[in-house]
CSV table of C-alpha atoms in Angstrom, one decimal:
chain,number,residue,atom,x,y,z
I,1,UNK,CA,-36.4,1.7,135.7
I,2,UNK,CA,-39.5,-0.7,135.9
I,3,UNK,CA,-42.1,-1.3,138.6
I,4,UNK,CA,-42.2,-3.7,141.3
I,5,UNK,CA,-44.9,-4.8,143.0
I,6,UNK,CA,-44.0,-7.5,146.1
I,7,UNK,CA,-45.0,-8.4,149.5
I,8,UNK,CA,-43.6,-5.5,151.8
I,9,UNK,CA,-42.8,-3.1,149.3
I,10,UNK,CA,-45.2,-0.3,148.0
I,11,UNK,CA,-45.5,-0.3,144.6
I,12,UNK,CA,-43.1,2.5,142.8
I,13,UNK,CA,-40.1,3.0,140.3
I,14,UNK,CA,-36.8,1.4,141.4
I,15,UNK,CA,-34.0,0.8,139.3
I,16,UNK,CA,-32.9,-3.2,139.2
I,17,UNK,CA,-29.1,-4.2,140.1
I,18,UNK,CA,-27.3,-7.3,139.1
I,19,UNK,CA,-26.1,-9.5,141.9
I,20,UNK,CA,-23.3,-11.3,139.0
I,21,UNK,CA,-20.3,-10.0,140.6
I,22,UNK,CA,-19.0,-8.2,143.7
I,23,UNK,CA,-19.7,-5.1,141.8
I,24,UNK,CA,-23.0,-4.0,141.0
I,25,UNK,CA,-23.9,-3.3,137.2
I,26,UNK,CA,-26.6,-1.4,136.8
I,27,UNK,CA,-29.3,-3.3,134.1
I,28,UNK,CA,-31.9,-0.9,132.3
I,29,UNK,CA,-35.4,-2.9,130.8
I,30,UNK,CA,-34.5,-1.9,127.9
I,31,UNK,CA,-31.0,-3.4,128.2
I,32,UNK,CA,-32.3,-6.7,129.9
I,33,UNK,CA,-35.8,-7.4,128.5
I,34,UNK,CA,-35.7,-10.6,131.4
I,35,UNK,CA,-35.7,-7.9,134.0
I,36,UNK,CA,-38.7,-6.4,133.0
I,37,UNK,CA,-40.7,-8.0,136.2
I,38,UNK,CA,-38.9,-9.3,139.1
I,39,UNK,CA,-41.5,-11.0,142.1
I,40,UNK,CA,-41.0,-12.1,146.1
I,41,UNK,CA,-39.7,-9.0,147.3
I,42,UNK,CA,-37.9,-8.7,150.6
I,43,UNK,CA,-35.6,-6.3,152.7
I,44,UNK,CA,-32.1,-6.8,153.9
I,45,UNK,CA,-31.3,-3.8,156.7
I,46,UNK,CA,-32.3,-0.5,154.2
I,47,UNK,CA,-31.9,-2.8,151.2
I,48,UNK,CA,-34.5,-4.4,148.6
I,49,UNK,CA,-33.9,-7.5,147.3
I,50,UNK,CA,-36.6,-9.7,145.1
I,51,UNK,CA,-36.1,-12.9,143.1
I,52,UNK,CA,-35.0,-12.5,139.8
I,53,UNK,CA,-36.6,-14.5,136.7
I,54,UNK,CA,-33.3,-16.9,137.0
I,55,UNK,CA,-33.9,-17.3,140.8
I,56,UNK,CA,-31.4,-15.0,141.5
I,57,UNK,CA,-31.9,-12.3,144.3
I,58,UNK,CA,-31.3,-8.7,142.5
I,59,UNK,CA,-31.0,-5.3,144.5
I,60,UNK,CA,-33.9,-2.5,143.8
I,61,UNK,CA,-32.6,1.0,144.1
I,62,UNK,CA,-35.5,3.1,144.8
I,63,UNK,CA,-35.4,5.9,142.2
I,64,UNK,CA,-34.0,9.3,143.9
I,65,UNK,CA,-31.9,7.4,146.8
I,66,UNK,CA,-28.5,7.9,147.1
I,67,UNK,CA,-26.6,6.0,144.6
I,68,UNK,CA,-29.6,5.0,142.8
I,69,UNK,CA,-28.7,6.7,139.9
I,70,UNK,CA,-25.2,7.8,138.2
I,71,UNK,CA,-25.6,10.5,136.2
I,72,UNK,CA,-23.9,10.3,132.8
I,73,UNK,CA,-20.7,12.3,132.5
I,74,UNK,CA,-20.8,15.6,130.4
I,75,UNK,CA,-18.5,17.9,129.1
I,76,UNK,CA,-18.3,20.2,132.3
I,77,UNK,CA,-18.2,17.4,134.6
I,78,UNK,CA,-14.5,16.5,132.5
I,79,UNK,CA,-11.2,17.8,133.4
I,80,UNK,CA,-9.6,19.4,130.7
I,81,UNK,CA,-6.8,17.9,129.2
I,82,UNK,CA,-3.4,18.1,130.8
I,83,UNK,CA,0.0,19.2,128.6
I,84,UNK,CA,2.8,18.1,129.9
I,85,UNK,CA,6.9,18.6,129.2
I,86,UNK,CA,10.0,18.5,131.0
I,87,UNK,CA,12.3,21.3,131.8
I,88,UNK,CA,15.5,20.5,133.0
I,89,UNK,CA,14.7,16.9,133.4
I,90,UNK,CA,11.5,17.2,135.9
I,91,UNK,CA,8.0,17.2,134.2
I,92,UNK,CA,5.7,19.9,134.7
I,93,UNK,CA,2.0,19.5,133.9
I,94,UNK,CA,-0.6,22.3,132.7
I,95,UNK,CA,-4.2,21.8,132.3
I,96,UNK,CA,-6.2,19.2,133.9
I,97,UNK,CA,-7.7,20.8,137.0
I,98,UNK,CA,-4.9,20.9,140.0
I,99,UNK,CA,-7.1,19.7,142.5
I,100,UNK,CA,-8.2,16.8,141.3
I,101,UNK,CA,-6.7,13.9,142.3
I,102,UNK,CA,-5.5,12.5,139.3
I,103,UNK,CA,-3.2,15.5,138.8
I,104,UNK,CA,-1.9,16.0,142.1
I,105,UNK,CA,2.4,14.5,141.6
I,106,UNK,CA,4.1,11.9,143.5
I,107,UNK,CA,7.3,12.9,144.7
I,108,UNK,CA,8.5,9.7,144.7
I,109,UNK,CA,10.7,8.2,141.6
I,110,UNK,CA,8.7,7.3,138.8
I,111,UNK,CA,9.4,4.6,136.3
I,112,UNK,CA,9.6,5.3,132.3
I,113,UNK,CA,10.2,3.9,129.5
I,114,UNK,CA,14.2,4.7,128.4
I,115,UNK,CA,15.1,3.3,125.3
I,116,UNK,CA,19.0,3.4,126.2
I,117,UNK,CA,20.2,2.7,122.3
I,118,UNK,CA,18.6,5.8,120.9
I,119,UNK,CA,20.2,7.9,123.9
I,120,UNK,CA,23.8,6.7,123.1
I,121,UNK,CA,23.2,7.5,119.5
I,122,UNK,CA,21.9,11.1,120.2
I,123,UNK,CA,25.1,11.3,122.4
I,124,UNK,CA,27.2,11.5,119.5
I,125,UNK,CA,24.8,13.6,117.7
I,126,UNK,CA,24.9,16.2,120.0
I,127,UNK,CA,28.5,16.0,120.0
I,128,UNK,CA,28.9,16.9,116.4
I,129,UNK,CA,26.2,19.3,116.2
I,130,UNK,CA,27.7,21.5,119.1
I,131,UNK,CA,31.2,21.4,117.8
I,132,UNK,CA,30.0,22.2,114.4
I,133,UNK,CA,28.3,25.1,115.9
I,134,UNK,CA,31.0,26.2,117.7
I,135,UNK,CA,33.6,26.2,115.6
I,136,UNK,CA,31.7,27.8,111.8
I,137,UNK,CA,32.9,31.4,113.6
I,138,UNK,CA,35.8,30.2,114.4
I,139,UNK,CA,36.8,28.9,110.9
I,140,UNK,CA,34.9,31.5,109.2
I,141,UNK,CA,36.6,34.1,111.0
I,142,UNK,CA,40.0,34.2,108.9
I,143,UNK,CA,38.7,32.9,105.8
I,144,UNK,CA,35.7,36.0,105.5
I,145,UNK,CA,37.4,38.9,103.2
I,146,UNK,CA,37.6,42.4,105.1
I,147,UNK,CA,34.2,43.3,103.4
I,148,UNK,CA,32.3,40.2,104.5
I,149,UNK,CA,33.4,41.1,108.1
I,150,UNK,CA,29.4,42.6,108.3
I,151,UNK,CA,28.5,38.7,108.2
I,152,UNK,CA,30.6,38.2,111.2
I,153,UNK,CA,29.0,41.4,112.8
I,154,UNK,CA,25.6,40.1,112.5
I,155,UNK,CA,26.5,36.7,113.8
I,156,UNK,CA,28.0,37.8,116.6
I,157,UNK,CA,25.0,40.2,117.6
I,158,UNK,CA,22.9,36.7,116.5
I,159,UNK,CA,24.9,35.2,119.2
I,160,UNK,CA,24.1,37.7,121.7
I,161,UNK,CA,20.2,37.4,121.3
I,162,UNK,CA,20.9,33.8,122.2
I,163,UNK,CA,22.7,34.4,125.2
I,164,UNK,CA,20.2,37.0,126.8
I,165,UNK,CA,17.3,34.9,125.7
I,166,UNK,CA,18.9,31.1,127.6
I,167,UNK,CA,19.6,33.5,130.5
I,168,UNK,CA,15.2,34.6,131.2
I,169,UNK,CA,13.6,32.3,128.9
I,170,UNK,CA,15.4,29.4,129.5
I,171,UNK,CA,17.5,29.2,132.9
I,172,UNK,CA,15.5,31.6,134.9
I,173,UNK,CA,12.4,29.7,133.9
I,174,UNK,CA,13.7,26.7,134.8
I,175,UNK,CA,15.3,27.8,138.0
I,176,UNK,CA,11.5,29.1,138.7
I,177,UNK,CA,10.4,25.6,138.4
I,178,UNK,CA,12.5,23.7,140.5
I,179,UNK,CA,11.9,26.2,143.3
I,180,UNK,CA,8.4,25.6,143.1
I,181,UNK,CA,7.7,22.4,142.2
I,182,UNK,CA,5.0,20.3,144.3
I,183,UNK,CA,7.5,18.5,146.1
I,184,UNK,CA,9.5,21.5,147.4
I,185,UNK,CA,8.1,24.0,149.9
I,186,UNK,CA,10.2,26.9,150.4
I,187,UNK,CA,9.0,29.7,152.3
I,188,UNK,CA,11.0,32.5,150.1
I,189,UNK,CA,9.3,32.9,146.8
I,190,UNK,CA,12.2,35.2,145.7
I,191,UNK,CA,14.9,32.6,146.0
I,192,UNK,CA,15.3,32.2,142.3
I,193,UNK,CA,15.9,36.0,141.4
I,194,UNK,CA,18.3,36.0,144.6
I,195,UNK,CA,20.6,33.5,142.7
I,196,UNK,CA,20.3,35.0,139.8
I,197,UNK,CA,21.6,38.1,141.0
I,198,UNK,CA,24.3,36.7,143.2
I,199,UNK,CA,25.8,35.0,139.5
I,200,UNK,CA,25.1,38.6,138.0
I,201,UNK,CA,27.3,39.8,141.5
I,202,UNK,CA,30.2,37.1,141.0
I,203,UNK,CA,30.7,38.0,137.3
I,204,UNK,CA,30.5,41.6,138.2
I,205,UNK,CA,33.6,40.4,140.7
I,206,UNK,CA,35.6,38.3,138.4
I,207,UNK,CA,35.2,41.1,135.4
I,208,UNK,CA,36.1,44.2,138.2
I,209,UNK,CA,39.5,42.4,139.7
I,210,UNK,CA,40.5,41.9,136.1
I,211,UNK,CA,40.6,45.5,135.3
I,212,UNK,CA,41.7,46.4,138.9
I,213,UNK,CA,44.7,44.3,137.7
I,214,UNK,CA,45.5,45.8,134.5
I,215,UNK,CA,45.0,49.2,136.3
I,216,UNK,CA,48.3,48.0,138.4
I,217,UNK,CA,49.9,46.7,135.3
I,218,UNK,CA,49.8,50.2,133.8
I,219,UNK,CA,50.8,51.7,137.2
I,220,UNK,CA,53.7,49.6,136.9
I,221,UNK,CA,54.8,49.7,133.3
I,222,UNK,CA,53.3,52.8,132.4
I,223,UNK,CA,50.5,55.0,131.8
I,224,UNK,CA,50.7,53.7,128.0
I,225,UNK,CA,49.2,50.3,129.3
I,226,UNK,CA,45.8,49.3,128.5
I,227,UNK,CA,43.4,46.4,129.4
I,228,UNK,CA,41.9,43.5,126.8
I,229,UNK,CA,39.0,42.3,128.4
I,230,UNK,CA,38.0,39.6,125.7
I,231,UNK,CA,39.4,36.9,127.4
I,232,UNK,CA,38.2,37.2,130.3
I,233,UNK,CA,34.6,37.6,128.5
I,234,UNK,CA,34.5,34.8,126.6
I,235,UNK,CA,36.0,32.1,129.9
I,236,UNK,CA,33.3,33.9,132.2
I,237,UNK,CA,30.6,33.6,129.1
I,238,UNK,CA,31.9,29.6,128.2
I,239,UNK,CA,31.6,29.0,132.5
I,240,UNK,CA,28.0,29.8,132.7
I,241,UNK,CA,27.9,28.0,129.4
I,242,UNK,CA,29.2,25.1,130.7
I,243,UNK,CA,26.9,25.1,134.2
I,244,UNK,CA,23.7,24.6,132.2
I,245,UNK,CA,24.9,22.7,129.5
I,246,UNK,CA,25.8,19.8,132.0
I,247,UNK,CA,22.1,20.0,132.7
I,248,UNK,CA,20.9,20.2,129.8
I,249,UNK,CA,22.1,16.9,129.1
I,250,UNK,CA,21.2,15.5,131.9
I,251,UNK,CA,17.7,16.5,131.6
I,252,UNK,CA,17.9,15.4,128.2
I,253,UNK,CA,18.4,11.7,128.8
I,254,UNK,CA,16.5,11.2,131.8
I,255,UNK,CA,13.4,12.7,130.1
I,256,UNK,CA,10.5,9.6,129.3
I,257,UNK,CA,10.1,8.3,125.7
I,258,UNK,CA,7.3,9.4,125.4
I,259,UNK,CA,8.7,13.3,125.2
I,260,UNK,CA,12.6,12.2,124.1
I,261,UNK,CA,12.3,12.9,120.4
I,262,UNK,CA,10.5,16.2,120.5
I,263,UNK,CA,12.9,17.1,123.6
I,264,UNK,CA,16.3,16.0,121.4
I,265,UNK,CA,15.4,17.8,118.2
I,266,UNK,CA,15.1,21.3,119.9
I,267,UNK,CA,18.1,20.4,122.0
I,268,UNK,CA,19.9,20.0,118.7
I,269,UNK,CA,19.0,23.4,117.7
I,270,UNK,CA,19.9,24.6,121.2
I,271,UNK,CA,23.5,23.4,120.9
I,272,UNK,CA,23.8,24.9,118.0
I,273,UNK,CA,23.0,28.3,118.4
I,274,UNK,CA,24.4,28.6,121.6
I,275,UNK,CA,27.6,26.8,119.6
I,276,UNK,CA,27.2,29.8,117.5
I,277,UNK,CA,27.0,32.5,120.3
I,278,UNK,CA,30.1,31.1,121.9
I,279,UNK,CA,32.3,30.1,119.1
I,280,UNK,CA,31.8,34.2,117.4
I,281,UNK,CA,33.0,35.2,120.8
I,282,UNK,CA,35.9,33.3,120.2
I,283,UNK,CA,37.0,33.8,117.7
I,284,UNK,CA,37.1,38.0,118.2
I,285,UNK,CA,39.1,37.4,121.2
I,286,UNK,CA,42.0,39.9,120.8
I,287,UNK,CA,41.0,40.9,117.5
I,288,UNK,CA,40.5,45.2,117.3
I,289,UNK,CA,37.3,45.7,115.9
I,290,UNK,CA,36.9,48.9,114.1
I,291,UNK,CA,33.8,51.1,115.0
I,292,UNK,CA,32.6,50.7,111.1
I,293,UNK,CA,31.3,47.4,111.3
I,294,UNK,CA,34.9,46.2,109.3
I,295,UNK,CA,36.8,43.3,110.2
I,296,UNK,CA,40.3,42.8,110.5
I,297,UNK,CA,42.3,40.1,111.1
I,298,UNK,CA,44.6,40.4,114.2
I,299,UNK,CA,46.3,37.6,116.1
I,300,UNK,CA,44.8,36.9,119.5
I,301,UNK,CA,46.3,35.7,122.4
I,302,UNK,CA,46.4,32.3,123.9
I,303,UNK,CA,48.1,33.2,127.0
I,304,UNK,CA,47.5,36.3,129.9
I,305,UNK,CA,50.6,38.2,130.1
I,306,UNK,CA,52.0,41.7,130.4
I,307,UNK,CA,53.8,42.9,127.5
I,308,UNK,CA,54.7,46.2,125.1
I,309,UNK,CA,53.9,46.3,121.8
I,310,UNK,CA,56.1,48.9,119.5
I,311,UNK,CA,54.2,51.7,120.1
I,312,UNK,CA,54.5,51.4,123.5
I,313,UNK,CA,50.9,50.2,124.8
I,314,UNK,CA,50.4,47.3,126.9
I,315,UNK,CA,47.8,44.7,126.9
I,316,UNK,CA,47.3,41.9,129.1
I,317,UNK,CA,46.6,39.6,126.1
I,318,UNK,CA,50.3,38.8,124.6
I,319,UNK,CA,49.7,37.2,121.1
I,320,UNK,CA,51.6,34.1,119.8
I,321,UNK,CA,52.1,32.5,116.9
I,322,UNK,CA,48.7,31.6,114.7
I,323,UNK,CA,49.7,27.6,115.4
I,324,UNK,CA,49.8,28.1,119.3
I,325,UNK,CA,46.1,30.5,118.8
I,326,UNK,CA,44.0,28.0,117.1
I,327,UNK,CA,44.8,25.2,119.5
I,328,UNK,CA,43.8,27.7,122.1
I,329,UNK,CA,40.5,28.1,120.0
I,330,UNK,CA,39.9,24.5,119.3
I,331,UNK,CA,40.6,23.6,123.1
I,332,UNK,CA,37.7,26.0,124.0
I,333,UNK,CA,35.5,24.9,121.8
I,334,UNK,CA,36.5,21.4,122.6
I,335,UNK,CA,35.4,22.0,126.1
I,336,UNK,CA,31.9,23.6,124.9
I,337,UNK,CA,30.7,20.6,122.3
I,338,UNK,CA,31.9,18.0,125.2
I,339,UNK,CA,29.8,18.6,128.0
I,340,UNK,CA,26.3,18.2,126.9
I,341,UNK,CA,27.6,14.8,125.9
I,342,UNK,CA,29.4,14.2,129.2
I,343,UNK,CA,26.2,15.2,131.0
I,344,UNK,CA,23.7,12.9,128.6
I,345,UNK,CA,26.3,10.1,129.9
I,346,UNK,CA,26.0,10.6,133.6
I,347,UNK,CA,22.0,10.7,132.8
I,348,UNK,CA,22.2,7.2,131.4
I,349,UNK,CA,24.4,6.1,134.4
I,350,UNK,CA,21.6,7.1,136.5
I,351,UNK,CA,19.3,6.8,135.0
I,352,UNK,CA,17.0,3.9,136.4
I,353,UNK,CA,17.8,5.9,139.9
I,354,UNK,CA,17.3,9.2,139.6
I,355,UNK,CA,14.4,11.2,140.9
I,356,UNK,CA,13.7,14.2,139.4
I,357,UNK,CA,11.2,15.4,142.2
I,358,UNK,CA,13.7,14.3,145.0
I,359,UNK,CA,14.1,17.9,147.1
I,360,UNK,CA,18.1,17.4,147.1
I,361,UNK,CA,17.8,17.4,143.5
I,362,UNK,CA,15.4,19.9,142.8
I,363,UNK,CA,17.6,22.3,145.0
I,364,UNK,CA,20.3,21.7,142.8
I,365,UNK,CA,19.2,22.2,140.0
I,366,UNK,CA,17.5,25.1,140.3
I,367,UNK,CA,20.7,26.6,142.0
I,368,UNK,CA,22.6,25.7,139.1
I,369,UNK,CA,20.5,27.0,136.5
I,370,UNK,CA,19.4,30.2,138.5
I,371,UNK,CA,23.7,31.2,139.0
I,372,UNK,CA,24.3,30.5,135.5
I,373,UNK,CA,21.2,32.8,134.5
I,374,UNK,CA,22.7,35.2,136.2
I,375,UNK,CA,26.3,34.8,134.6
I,376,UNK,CA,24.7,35.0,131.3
I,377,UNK,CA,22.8,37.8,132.1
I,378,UNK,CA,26.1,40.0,133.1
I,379,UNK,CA,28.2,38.6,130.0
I,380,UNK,CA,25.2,39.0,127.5
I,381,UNK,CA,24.1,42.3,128.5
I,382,UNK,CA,27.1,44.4,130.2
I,383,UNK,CA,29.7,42.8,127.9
I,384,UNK,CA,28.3,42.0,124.8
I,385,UNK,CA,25.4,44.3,124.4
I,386,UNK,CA,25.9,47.3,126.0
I,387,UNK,CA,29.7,47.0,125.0
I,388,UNK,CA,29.4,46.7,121.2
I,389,UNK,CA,26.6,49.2,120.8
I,390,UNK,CA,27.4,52.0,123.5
I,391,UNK,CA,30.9,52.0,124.5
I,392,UNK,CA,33.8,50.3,122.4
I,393,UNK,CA,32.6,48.2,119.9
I,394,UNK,CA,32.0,47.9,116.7
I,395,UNK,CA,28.8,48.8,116.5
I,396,UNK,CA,29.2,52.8,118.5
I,397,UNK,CA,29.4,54.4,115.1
I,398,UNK,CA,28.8,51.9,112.1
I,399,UNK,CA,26.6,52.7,109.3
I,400,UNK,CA,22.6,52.3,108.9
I,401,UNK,CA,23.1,49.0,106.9
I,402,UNK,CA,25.7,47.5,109.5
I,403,UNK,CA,23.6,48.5,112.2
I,404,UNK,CA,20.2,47.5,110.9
I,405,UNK,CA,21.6,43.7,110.1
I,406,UNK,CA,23.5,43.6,113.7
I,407,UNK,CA,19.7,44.7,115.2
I,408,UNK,CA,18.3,42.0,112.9
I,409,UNK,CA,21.0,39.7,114.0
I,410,UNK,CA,20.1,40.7,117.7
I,411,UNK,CA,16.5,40.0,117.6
I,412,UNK,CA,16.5,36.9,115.5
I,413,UNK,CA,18.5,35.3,118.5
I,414,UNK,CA,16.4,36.5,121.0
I,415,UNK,CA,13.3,35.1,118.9
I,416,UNK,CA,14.6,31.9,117.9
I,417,UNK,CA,15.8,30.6,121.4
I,418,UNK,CA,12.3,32.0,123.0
I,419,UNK,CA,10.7,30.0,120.4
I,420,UNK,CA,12.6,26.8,121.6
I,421,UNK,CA,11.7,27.9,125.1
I,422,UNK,CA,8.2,26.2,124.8
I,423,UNK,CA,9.7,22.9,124.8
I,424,UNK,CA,13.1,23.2,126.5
């Protein structure tokens, strides 16, 4: 600020403005000792303008107008810093201040930088790493003496903590997301539980029509007959699997650089214990578990059919020969380690078209993850939980040591994959 005194203009404070450029820089005395008088004063409409040392014609600001001054930023005047990550391949923001405009999202596709080498690479990385996960129960299984078996008790209960926690932490959270992202208006805020409950409803319907069935078997052969649910268990548990898992690689590839390699190390860990929770499963199918927390080592079946055993009891599991069972095995976990991969390469296929706030695709994914929340909730908490502690597992009258390390099993799983939930 420096006073001006000119023909036609009172004397006062006014603040001096460059005329360099089509934008106006403000210049301070104390910045610009030249500037320190200016001389010849005249008006243009509302405007001062006087005649610069150099001859050039400056604009004066009269101190208190509007625009004459721009106050320095502070701390409050600064939106806080925003955090964002993606869940199941669209990015969601926190922080920031959601009305401003800076932080307001465009629903239209946005370009990123995809470094397509390192994506193939982690393809095959995340192919080992859920087949190793997978199939360590399975091989375990036979090779674990009959008083090991508590390892495999705690494992499996491990792998039921991971189940339950993908199902709320994981898919119903990201469901929740989709549903309500920006670029989506739904009138129904409840659609996300509504889809969760109608996958909780078809797993009720496939589980209820399988024991309707071996009802009729035992009708029909006999009131000797009885009903093996595992296998049923574990292909409704490895379908919901499957739904997200597709997703998850998806979301995977198509996530910016700038988030990839946090994203694709706690994927890795998701495969895995989720390769853990389904390959335990697994390998009990049509094994008897005793109610002691011991393990023993029956065959199980590879194909449904209806058959007697000597003492005259029927189950709708017929086993085989051990051959025959582990390429059953294998085959599921097979189809497990193989579709986060197949879904990281449909990403990269679309990846320099895919919008991740498009509606359509939103809806879709949302749908997806919501139904297979609520598949995961029925297997993880009707059949796995509720079974093996309160009706006919192995857990309804074992010990305090087996039950404290299945409980420790239990919650470890549920910690572990809500840790992972903060990024994933």
């Amino acid at each position: 600020m420096l006073s001006v005194s000119a023909f036609g203009v009172h004397r006062s404070q006014y603040q001096v403005v460059r005329q360099a450029s089509p934008t106006k820089v403000p210049v301070t005395a104390a910045a610009d000792p030249s500037f320190t008088a200016v001389s010849e004063c005249h008006m243009h409409g509302s405007s001062v303008y006087c005649i610069g040392p150099d001859g050039e014609d400056v604009e004066v600001l009269v101190d208190g107008t509007e625009g004459s001054a721009t106050p320095a930023p502070t701390t409050e005047d600064k939106p806080d810093e925003r955090h964002c990550h993606f869940h199941a391949g669209v990015e969601h923001c926190v922080g920031g201040g959601s009305d401003s405009h800076e932080s307001k999202r465009s629903c239209s596709r946005t370009d990123r930088d995809y470094n397509i080498p390192v994506r193939i690479g982690l393809l095959f990385a995340i192919l080992v790493t859920s087949f190793v996960g997978v199939v360590i129960p399975i091989v375990l299984d036979p090779l674990l003496p009959a008083r090991f078996g508590i390892i495999f008790v705690a494992l499996k209960q491990f792998g039921t903590g991971v189940i339950i926690s993908t199902a709320f932490v994981h898919l119903f959270t990201h469901s929740y997301l989709m549903f309500t992202n920006e670029c989506l208006s739904l009138e129904y805020e409840g659609i996300t539980a509504a889809i969760v409950m109608a996958g909780i409803f078809l797993s009720f319907a496939v589980d209820y029509v399988s024991h309707r069935l071996s009802k009729m078997a035992a009708t029909t052969w006999g009131p000797g007959a009885s009903y093996n649910g595992d296998f049923v268990t574990v292909m409704v548990l490895e379908a919901g699997i499957i739904f997200h898992s597709l997703l998850i690689g998806l979301a995977l590839v198509v996530a910016g650089d700038s988030f990839f390699i946090t994203l694709s190390i706690v994927i890795i860990f998701y495969q895995m214990f989720e390769g853990i929770a389904l390959g335990s499963r697994i390998a009990s199918i049509g094994r008897a578990m005793p109610r002691h927390g011991h393990h023993h080592h029956l065959t199980p079946s590879s194909e449904i059919n209806i058959n007697s055993d000597s003492s005259g009891r029927f189950s709708i599991l017929k086993a085989t020969d051990e051959p025959t069972t582990t390429t059953a095995r294998m085959m599921m976990a097979l189809a497990f380690a193989l579709v986060t991969p197949v879904g990281m390469a449909i990403g990269i296929g679309v990846l320099h078209r895919f919008n991740r706030n498009d509606p359509s695709t939103l809806i879709a994914l949302g749908t997806l993850d919501a139904l297979s929340a609520g598949i995961l909730v029925w297997v993880g908490i009707v059949e796995m939980w509720a079974r093996d502690w309160m009706y006919d597992g192995e857990l309804v009258e074992a010990g305090a040591v087996v039950t404290w390390l299945a409980g420790f099993g239990l919650v470890a799983g549920m910690a572990l994959m809500s840790f992972l939930g903060k990024w994933a």
